[in-house]
Coordinates of C-alpha atoms and ligand atoms in Angstrom, one line a residue:
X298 CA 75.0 84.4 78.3
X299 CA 79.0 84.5 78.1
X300 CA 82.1 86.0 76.7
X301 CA 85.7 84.7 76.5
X302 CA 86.8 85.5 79.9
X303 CA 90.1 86.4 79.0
X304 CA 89.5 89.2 77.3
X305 CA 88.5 91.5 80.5
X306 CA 91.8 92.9 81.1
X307 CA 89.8 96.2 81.2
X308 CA 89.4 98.1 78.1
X309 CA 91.0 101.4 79.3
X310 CA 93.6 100.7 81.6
X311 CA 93.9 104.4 83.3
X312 CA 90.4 104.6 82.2
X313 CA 90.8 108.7 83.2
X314 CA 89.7 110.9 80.4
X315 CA 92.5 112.3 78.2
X316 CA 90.7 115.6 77.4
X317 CA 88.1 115.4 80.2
X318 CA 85.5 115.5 77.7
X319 CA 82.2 113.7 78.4
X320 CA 82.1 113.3 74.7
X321 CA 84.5 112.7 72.2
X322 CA 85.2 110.4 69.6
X323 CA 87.1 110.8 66.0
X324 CA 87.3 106.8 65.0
X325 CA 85.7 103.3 65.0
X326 CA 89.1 101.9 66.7
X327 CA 90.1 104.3 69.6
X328 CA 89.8 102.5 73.0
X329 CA 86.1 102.7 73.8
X330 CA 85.1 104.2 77.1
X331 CA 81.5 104.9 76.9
X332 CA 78.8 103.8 75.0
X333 CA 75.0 103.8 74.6
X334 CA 73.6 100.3 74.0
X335 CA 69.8 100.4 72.4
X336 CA 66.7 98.7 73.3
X337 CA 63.8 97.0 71.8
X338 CA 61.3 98.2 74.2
X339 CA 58.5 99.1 73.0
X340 CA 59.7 98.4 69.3
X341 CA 57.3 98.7 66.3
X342 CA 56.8 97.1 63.3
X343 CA 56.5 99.2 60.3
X344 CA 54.7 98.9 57.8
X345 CA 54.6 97.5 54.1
X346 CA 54.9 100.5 51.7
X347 CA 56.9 102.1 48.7
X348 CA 59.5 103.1 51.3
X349 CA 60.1 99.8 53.3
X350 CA 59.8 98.0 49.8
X351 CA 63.2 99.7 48.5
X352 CA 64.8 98.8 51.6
X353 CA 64.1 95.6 52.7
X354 CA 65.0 91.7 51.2
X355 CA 61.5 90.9 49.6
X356 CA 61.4 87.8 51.3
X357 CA 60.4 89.6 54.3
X358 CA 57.3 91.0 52.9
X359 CA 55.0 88.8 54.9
X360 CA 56.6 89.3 57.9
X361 CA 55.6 93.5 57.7
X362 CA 52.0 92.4 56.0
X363 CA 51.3 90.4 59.0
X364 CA 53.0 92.6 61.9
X365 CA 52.9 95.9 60.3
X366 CA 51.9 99.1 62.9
X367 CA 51.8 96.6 65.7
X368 CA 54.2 95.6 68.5
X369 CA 57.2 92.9 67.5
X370 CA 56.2 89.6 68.4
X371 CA 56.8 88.8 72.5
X372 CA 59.2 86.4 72.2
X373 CA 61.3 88.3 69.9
X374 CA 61.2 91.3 72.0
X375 CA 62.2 89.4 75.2
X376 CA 64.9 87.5 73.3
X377 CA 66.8 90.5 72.0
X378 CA 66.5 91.7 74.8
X379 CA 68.1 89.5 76.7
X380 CA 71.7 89.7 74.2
X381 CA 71.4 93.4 74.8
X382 CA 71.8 93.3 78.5
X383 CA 74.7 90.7 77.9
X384 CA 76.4 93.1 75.5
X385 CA 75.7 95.8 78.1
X386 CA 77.4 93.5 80.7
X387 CA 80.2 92.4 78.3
X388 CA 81.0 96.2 77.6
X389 CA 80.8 97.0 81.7
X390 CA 83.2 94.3 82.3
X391 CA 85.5 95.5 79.8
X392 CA 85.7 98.5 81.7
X393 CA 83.4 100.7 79.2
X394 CA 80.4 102.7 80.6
X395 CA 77.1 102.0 79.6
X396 CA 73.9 104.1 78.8
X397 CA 70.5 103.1 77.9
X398 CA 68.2 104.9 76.0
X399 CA 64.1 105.7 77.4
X400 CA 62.2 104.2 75.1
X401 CA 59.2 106.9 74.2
X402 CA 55.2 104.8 73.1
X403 CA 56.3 103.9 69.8
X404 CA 52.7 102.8 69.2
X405 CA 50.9 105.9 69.7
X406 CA 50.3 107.5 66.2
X407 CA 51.6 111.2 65.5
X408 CA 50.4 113.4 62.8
X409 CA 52.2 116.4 60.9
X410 CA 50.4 118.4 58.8
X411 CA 51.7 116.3 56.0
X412 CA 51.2 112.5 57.3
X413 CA 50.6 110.1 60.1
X414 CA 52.6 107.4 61.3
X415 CA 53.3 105.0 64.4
X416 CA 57.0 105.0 65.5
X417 CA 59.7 102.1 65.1
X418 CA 62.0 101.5 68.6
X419 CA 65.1 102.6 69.8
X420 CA 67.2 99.7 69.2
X421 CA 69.9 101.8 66.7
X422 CA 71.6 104.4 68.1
X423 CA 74.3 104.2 65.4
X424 CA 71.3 105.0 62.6
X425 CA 70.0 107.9 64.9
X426 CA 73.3 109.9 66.1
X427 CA 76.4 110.4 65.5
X428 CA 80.1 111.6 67.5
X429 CA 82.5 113.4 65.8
X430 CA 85.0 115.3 68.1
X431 CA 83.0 116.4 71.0
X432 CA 80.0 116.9 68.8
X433 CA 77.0 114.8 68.9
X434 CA 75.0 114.7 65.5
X435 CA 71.6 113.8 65.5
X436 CA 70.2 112.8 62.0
X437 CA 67.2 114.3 60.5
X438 CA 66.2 110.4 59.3
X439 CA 64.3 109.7 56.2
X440 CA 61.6 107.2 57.5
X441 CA 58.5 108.8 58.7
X442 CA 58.6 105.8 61.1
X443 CA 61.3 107.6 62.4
X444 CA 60.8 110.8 62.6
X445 CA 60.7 111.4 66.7
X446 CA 63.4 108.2 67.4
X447 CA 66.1 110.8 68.9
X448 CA 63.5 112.0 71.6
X449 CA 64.5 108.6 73.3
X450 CA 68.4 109.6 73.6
X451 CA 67.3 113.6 74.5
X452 CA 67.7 113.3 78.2
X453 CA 71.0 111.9 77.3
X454 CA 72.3 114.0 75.0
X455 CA 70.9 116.7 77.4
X456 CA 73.2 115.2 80.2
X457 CA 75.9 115.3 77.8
X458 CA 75.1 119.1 76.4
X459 CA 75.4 120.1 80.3
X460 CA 78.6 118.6 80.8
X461 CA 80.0 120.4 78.0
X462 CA 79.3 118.6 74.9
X463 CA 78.6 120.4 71.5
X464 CA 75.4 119.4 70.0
X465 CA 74.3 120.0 66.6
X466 CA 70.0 119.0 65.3
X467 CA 69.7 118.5 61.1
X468 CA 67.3 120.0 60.0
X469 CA 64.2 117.7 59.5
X470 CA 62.3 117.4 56.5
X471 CA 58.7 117.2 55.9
X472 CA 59.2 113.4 54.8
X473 CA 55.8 114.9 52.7
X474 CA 55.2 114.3 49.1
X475 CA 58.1 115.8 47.4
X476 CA 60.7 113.8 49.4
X477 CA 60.0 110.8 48.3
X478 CA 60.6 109.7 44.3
X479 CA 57.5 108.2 42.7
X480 CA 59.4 107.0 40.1
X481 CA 61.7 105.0 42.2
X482 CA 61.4 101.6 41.3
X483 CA 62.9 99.1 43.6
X484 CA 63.4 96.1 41.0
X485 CA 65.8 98.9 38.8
X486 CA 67.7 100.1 41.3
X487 CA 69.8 101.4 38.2
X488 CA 68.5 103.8 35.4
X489 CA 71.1 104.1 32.4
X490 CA 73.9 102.8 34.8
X491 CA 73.1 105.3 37.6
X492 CA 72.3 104.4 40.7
X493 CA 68.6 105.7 41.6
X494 CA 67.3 106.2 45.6
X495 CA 63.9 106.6 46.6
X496 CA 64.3 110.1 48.5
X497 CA 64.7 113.3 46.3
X498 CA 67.1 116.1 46.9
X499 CA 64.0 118.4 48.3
X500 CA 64.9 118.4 51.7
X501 CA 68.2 117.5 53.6
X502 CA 68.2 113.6 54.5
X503 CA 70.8 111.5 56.3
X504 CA 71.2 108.8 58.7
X505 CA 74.1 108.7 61.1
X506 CA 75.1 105.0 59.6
X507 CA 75.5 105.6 56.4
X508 CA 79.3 107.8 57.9
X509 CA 82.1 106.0 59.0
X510 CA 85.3 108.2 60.6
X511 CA 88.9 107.7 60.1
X512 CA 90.0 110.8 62.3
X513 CA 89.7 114.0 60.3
X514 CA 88.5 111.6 57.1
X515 CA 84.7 110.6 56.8
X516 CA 83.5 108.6 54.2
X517 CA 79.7 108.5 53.1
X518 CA 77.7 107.2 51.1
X519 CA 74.3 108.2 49.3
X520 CA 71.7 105.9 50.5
X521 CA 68.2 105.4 50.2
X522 CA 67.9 107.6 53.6
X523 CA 71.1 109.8 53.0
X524 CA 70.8 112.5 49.8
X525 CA 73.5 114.9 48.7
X526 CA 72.1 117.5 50.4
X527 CA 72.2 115.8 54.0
X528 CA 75.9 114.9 53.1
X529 CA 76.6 118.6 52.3
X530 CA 75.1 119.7 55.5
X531 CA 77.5 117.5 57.4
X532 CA 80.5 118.5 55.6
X533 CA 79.7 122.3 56.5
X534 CA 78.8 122.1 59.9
X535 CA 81.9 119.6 60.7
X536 CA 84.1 122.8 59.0
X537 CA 87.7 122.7 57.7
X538 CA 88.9 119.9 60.4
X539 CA 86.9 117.2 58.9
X540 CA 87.2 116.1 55.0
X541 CA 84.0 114.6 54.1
X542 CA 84.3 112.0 51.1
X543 CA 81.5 110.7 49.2
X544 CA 81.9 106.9 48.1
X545 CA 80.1 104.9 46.4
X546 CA 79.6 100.7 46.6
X547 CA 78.5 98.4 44.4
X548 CA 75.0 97.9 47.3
X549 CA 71.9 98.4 44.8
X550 CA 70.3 99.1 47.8
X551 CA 72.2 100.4 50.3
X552 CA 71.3 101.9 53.4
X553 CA 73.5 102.0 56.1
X554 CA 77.7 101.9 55.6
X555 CA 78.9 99.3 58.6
X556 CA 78.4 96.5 56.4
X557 CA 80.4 97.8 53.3
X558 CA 83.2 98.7 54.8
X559 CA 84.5 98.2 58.5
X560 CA 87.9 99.8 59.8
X561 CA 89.3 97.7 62.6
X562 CA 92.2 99.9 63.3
X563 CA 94.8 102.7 61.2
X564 CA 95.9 100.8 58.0
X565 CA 93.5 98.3 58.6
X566 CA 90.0 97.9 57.1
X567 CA 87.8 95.1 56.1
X568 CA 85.8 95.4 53.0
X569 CA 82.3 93.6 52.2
X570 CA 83.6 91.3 48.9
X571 CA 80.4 91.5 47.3
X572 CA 79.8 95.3 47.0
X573 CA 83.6 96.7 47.5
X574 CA 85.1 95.9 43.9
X575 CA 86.9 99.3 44.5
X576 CA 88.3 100.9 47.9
X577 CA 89.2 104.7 46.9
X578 CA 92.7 105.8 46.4
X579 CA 93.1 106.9 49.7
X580 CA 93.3 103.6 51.1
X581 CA 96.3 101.8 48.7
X582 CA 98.8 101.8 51.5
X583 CA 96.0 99.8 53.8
X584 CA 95.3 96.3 54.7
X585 CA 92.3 95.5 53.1
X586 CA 90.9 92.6 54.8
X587 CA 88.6 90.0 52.5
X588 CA 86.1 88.4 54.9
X589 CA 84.4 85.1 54.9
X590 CA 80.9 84.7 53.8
X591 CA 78.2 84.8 56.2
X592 CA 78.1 82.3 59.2
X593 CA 74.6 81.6 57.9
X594 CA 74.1 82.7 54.3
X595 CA 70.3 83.8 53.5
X596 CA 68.7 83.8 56.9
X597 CA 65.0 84.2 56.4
X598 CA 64.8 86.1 59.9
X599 CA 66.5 89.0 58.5
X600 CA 63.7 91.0 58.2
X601 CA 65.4 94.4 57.0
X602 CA 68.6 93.6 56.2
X603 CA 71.3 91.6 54.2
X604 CA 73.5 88.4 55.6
X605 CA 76.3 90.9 55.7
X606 CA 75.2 91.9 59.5
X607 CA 77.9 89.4 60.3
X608 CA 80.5 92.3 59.4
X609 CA 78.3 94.8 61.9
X610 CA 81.1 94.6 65.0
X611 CA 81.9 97.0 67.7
X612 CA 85.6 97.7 68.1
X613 CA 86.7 98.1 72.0
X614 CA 90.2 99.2 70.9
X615 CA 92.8 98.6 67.8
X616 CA 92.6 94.8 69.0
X617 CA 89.5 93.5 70.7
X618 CA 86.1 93.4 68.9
X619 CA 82.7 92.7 69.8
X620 CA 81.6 89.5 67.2
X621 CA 78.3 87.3 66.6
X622 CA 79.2 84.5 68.6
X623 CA 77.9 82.1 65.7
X624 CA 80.3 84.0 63.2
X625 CA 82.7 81.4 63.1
X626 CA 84.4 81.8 59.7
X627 CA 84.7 85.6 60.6
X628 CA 86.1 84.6 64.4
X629 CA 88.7 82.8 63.0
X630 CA 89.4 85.1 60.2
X631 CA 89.8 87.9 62.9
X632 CA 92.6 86.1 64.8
X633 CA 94.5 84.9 62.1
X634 CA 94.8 88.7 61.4
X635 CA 96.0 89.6 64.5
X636 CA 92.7 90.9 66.1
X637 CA 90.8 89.3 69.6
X638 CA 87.4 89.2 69.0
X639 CA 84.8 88.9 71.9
X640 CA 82.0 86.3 70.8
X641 CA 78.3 86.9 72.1
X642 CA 75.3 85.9 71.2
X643 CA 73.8 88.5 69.3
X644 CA 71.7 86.8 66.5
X645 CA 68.4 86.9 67.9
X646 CA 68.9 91.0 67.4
X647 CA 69.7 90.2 63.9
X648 CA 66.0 90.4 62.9
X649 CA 65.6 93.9 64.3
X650 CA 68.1 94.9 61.5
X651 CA 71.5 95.0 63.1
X652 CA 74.0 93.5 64.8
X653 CA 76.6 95.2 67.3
X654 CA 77.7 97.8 65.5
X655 CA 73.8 99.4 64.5
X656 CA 73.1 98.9 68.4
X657 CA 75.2 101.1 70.0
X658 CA 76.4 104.7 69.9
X659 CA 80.1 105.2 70.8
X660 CA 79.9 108.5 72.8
X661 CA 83.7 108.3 74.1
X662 CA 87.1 106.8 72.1
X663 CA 90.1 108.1 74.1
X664 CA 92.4 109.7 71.1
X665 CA 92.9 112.3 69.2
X666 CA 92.1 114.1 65.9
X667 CA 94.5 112.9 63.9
X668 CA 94.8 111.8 59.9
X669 CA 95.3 108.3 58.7
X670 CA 96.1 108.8 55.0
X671 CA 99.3 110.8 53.2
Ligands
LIG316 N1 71.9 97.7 54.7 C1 73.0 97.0 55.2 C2 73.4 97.4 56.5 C3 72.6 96.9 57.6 C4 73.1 97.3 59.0 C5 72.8 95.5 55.1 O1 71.7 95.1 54.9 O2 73.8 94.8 55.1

C-alpha cells in the first residue's frame, strides 16, 4: 500500500483547534482534522427485494441472489479491508486523526413489530451521520437493513456528546407497510415526467449522503432513501443559520449526492456530466469542473452502485484530495486544475458501494460558518 510521499506536509500545520470544539465541521473543503474511517467487519449482504431492486445496477442481481442474508465473501472482506487501514494510515500521516467505528453482529436477525431483518456493516459513515456546525446528525435511514447501523458509531458519538458536542437522532420510521410505495416500479423511474421513489412521505426518511454543505448552504436531494419530509426535518432543526436547498439531478435512481455533485473548494465544484445538465443559479459565478469518464467504465463488481464512484473523493483541504489510485483520467484532470490529489488503492471497497468519500465521516474541518454564494 502507498501514497505520493510528498504530499505529507501535515494537513493542519498548527493542527490546534480553532474553536476547541471536538466537533465541528460546515464544508467538504475545510482542512480536515479528524475523521471516522468505516469498516467491513462483520458486513452483510442484503437481500434481493423490491427495495434493493430500485437501487441497485440489475446486473448485480445474482450477486444478492447468491449471497443475500449472509456474510460478504472472505476474500472481499479481507481485501477492503486492507485499503481501509491504508486510508486510515494515509489520513494519520497527513496529520488527521482517525476513528474506527465497533462493528455490532450484523448477522443476528432483529424483529420490530412490523418486520425482521439481518443488518448490513458499518463501512459508510457518510450514509449514516452527518456534521454540521458542532452538530452531529444521525439519519433515520430508509433500509430496514439499516435500521440499527448508527449503534456502531454510539460510543463515539457518545465521546463526542461528552466533550461538548451537540447531537441530534431523526426520528425513525417504522420502514412498515406504508413506507414503502407498491406502485414504485423500478424500470419507470418517471410517471408523466415526474420523478417517482420507492419510499412514501408517511414517515420522515433521510440518509446523511444524499446532503452536501457549502457553509450555511446545503443542497439535497430526494432520493430513494431521502423524502420531503426527512429534508424538512433537517431544514428545521439546523434553524435560521443553515439554508436548506432542495435540487434535483437528472439520476433516475439516485441515492446518495457525492457522485452528482462534488465541491473541491469555494468557487469550485465538479459536476457528474451525465446527470448535472443544470447546476442551480446559485452556482453561475463558480467553476464548474467537467470530469473524465470513469477509469473503468461498467465494472461488473459494482454491486450497488454506478461507475461514477470514481467522483466519491475525500477532500484534506482546498488543495489535496484523497483519489482511487486507478482514476487516472480524473488524477490528471485534478492537477491540471490546480488540485494535488493523493492516489490509493481503494477499488477493492468499490463493491461495498463507495469509494472515499461514502467511507468516512468528517467529524472536524477547521473553519468557520461562513456563505459562499452573493
Ligand atoms: N448512487 C450513487 C452514489 C453512490 C455513492 C452512484 O451510484 O453513483
Amino acid at each position: 500500500m502507498f501514497a505520493f510521499s510528498s504530499f505529507f506536509r501535515g494537513a493542519s500545520p498548527e493542527s490546534g483547534r480553532g474553536s476547541g470544539k471536538v466537533v465541528e465541521a460546515y464544508t467538504e473543503w475545510d482542512p480536515l482534522e479528524e475523521v471516522v474511517v468505516g469498516t467491513v467487519k462483520g458486513a452483510i449482504v442484503p437481500p434481493w427485494d423490491s427495495i434493493t431492486e430500485a437501487t441497485m445496477p440489475s446486473h448485480a442481481e445474482w450477486f444478492f441472489k447468491k449471497y443475500g442474508e449472509q456474510p460478504f465473501p472472505q476474500e472481499m472482506i479481507e481485501s477492503a479491508t486492507q485499503e481501509l487501514d491504508n486510508l486510515a494510515a494515509v489520513l494519520e500521516k497527513l496529520g488527521v486523526k482517525v476513528r474506527r467505528p465497533e462493528p455490532i453482529d450484523f448477522s443476528v436477525e432483529y424483529q420490530t413489530p412490523w418486520w425482521k431483518s439481518r443488518g448490513l456493516y458499518a463501512a459508510m459513515p457518510r450514509d449514516v451521520l452527518m456534521v454540521v456546525g458542532d452538530t452531529i446528525i444521525e439519519a433515520p435511514m430508509a433500509w430496514r437493513t439499516r435500521y440499527f447501523e448508527v449503534f456502531a458509531y454510539r460510543k463515539l458519538i457518545k465521546e463526542y456528546f461528552d466533550q461538548g458536542a451537540r447531537w441530534l437522532a431523526a426520528p425513525k420510521s417504522t420502514m412498515g407497510g406504508e413506507f414503502y410505495d407498491p406502485l414504485y416500479d423500478s424500470d419507470h423511474p418517471y410517471v408523466d415526467g415526474v420523478k417517482r421513489f420507492p419510499i412514501t412521505e408517511a414517515e420522515v426518511a433521510f440518509d446523511a449522503a444524499d446532503f452536501v454543505r457549502f457553509g450555511k448552504d446545503i443542497l439535497v436531494q430526494k432520493s430513494h432513501v431521502t423524502n420531503s419530509s426527512g429534508i424538512e426535518w433537517v431544514r428545521r432543526h439546523l434553524g435560521h443559520e443553515y439554508r436548506v436547498h432542495e435540487v434535483e439531478f437528472d439520476d433516475p435512481h439516485p441515492m446518495h449526492i457525492d457522485t452528482t455533485i462534488v465541491p473541491l473548494a469555494p468557487g469550485k465544484i465538479i459536476a457528474n456530466p451525465v446527470w448535472v445538465k443544470k447546476l442551480p443559479e446559485m452556482f453561475s459565478s463558480w467553476d464548474v469542473l467537467t470530469p473524465p469518464p470513469p477509469a473503468k467504465p461498467f465494472d461488473s463488481a459494482l454491486y450497488f452502485s454506478s461507475d461514477w464512484l470514481s467522483l466519491n473523493m475525500l477532500s484534506v483541504d482546498e488543495k489535496r484530495v484523497i483519489v482511487e489510485e486507478q482514476e487516472k483520467p480524473l488524477i490528471d484532470a485534478l492537477v491540471k486544475w490546480g488540485f494535488e490529489p493523493i492516489p490509493i488503492p481503494f477499488r477493492n471497497f468499490y463493491p461495498f458501494g463507495g469509494s472515499v468519500h461514502c467511507a468516512t465521516l468528517d467529524v472536524r474541518r477547521r473553519g468557520s460558518l461562513k456563505s459562499y454564494f452573493s
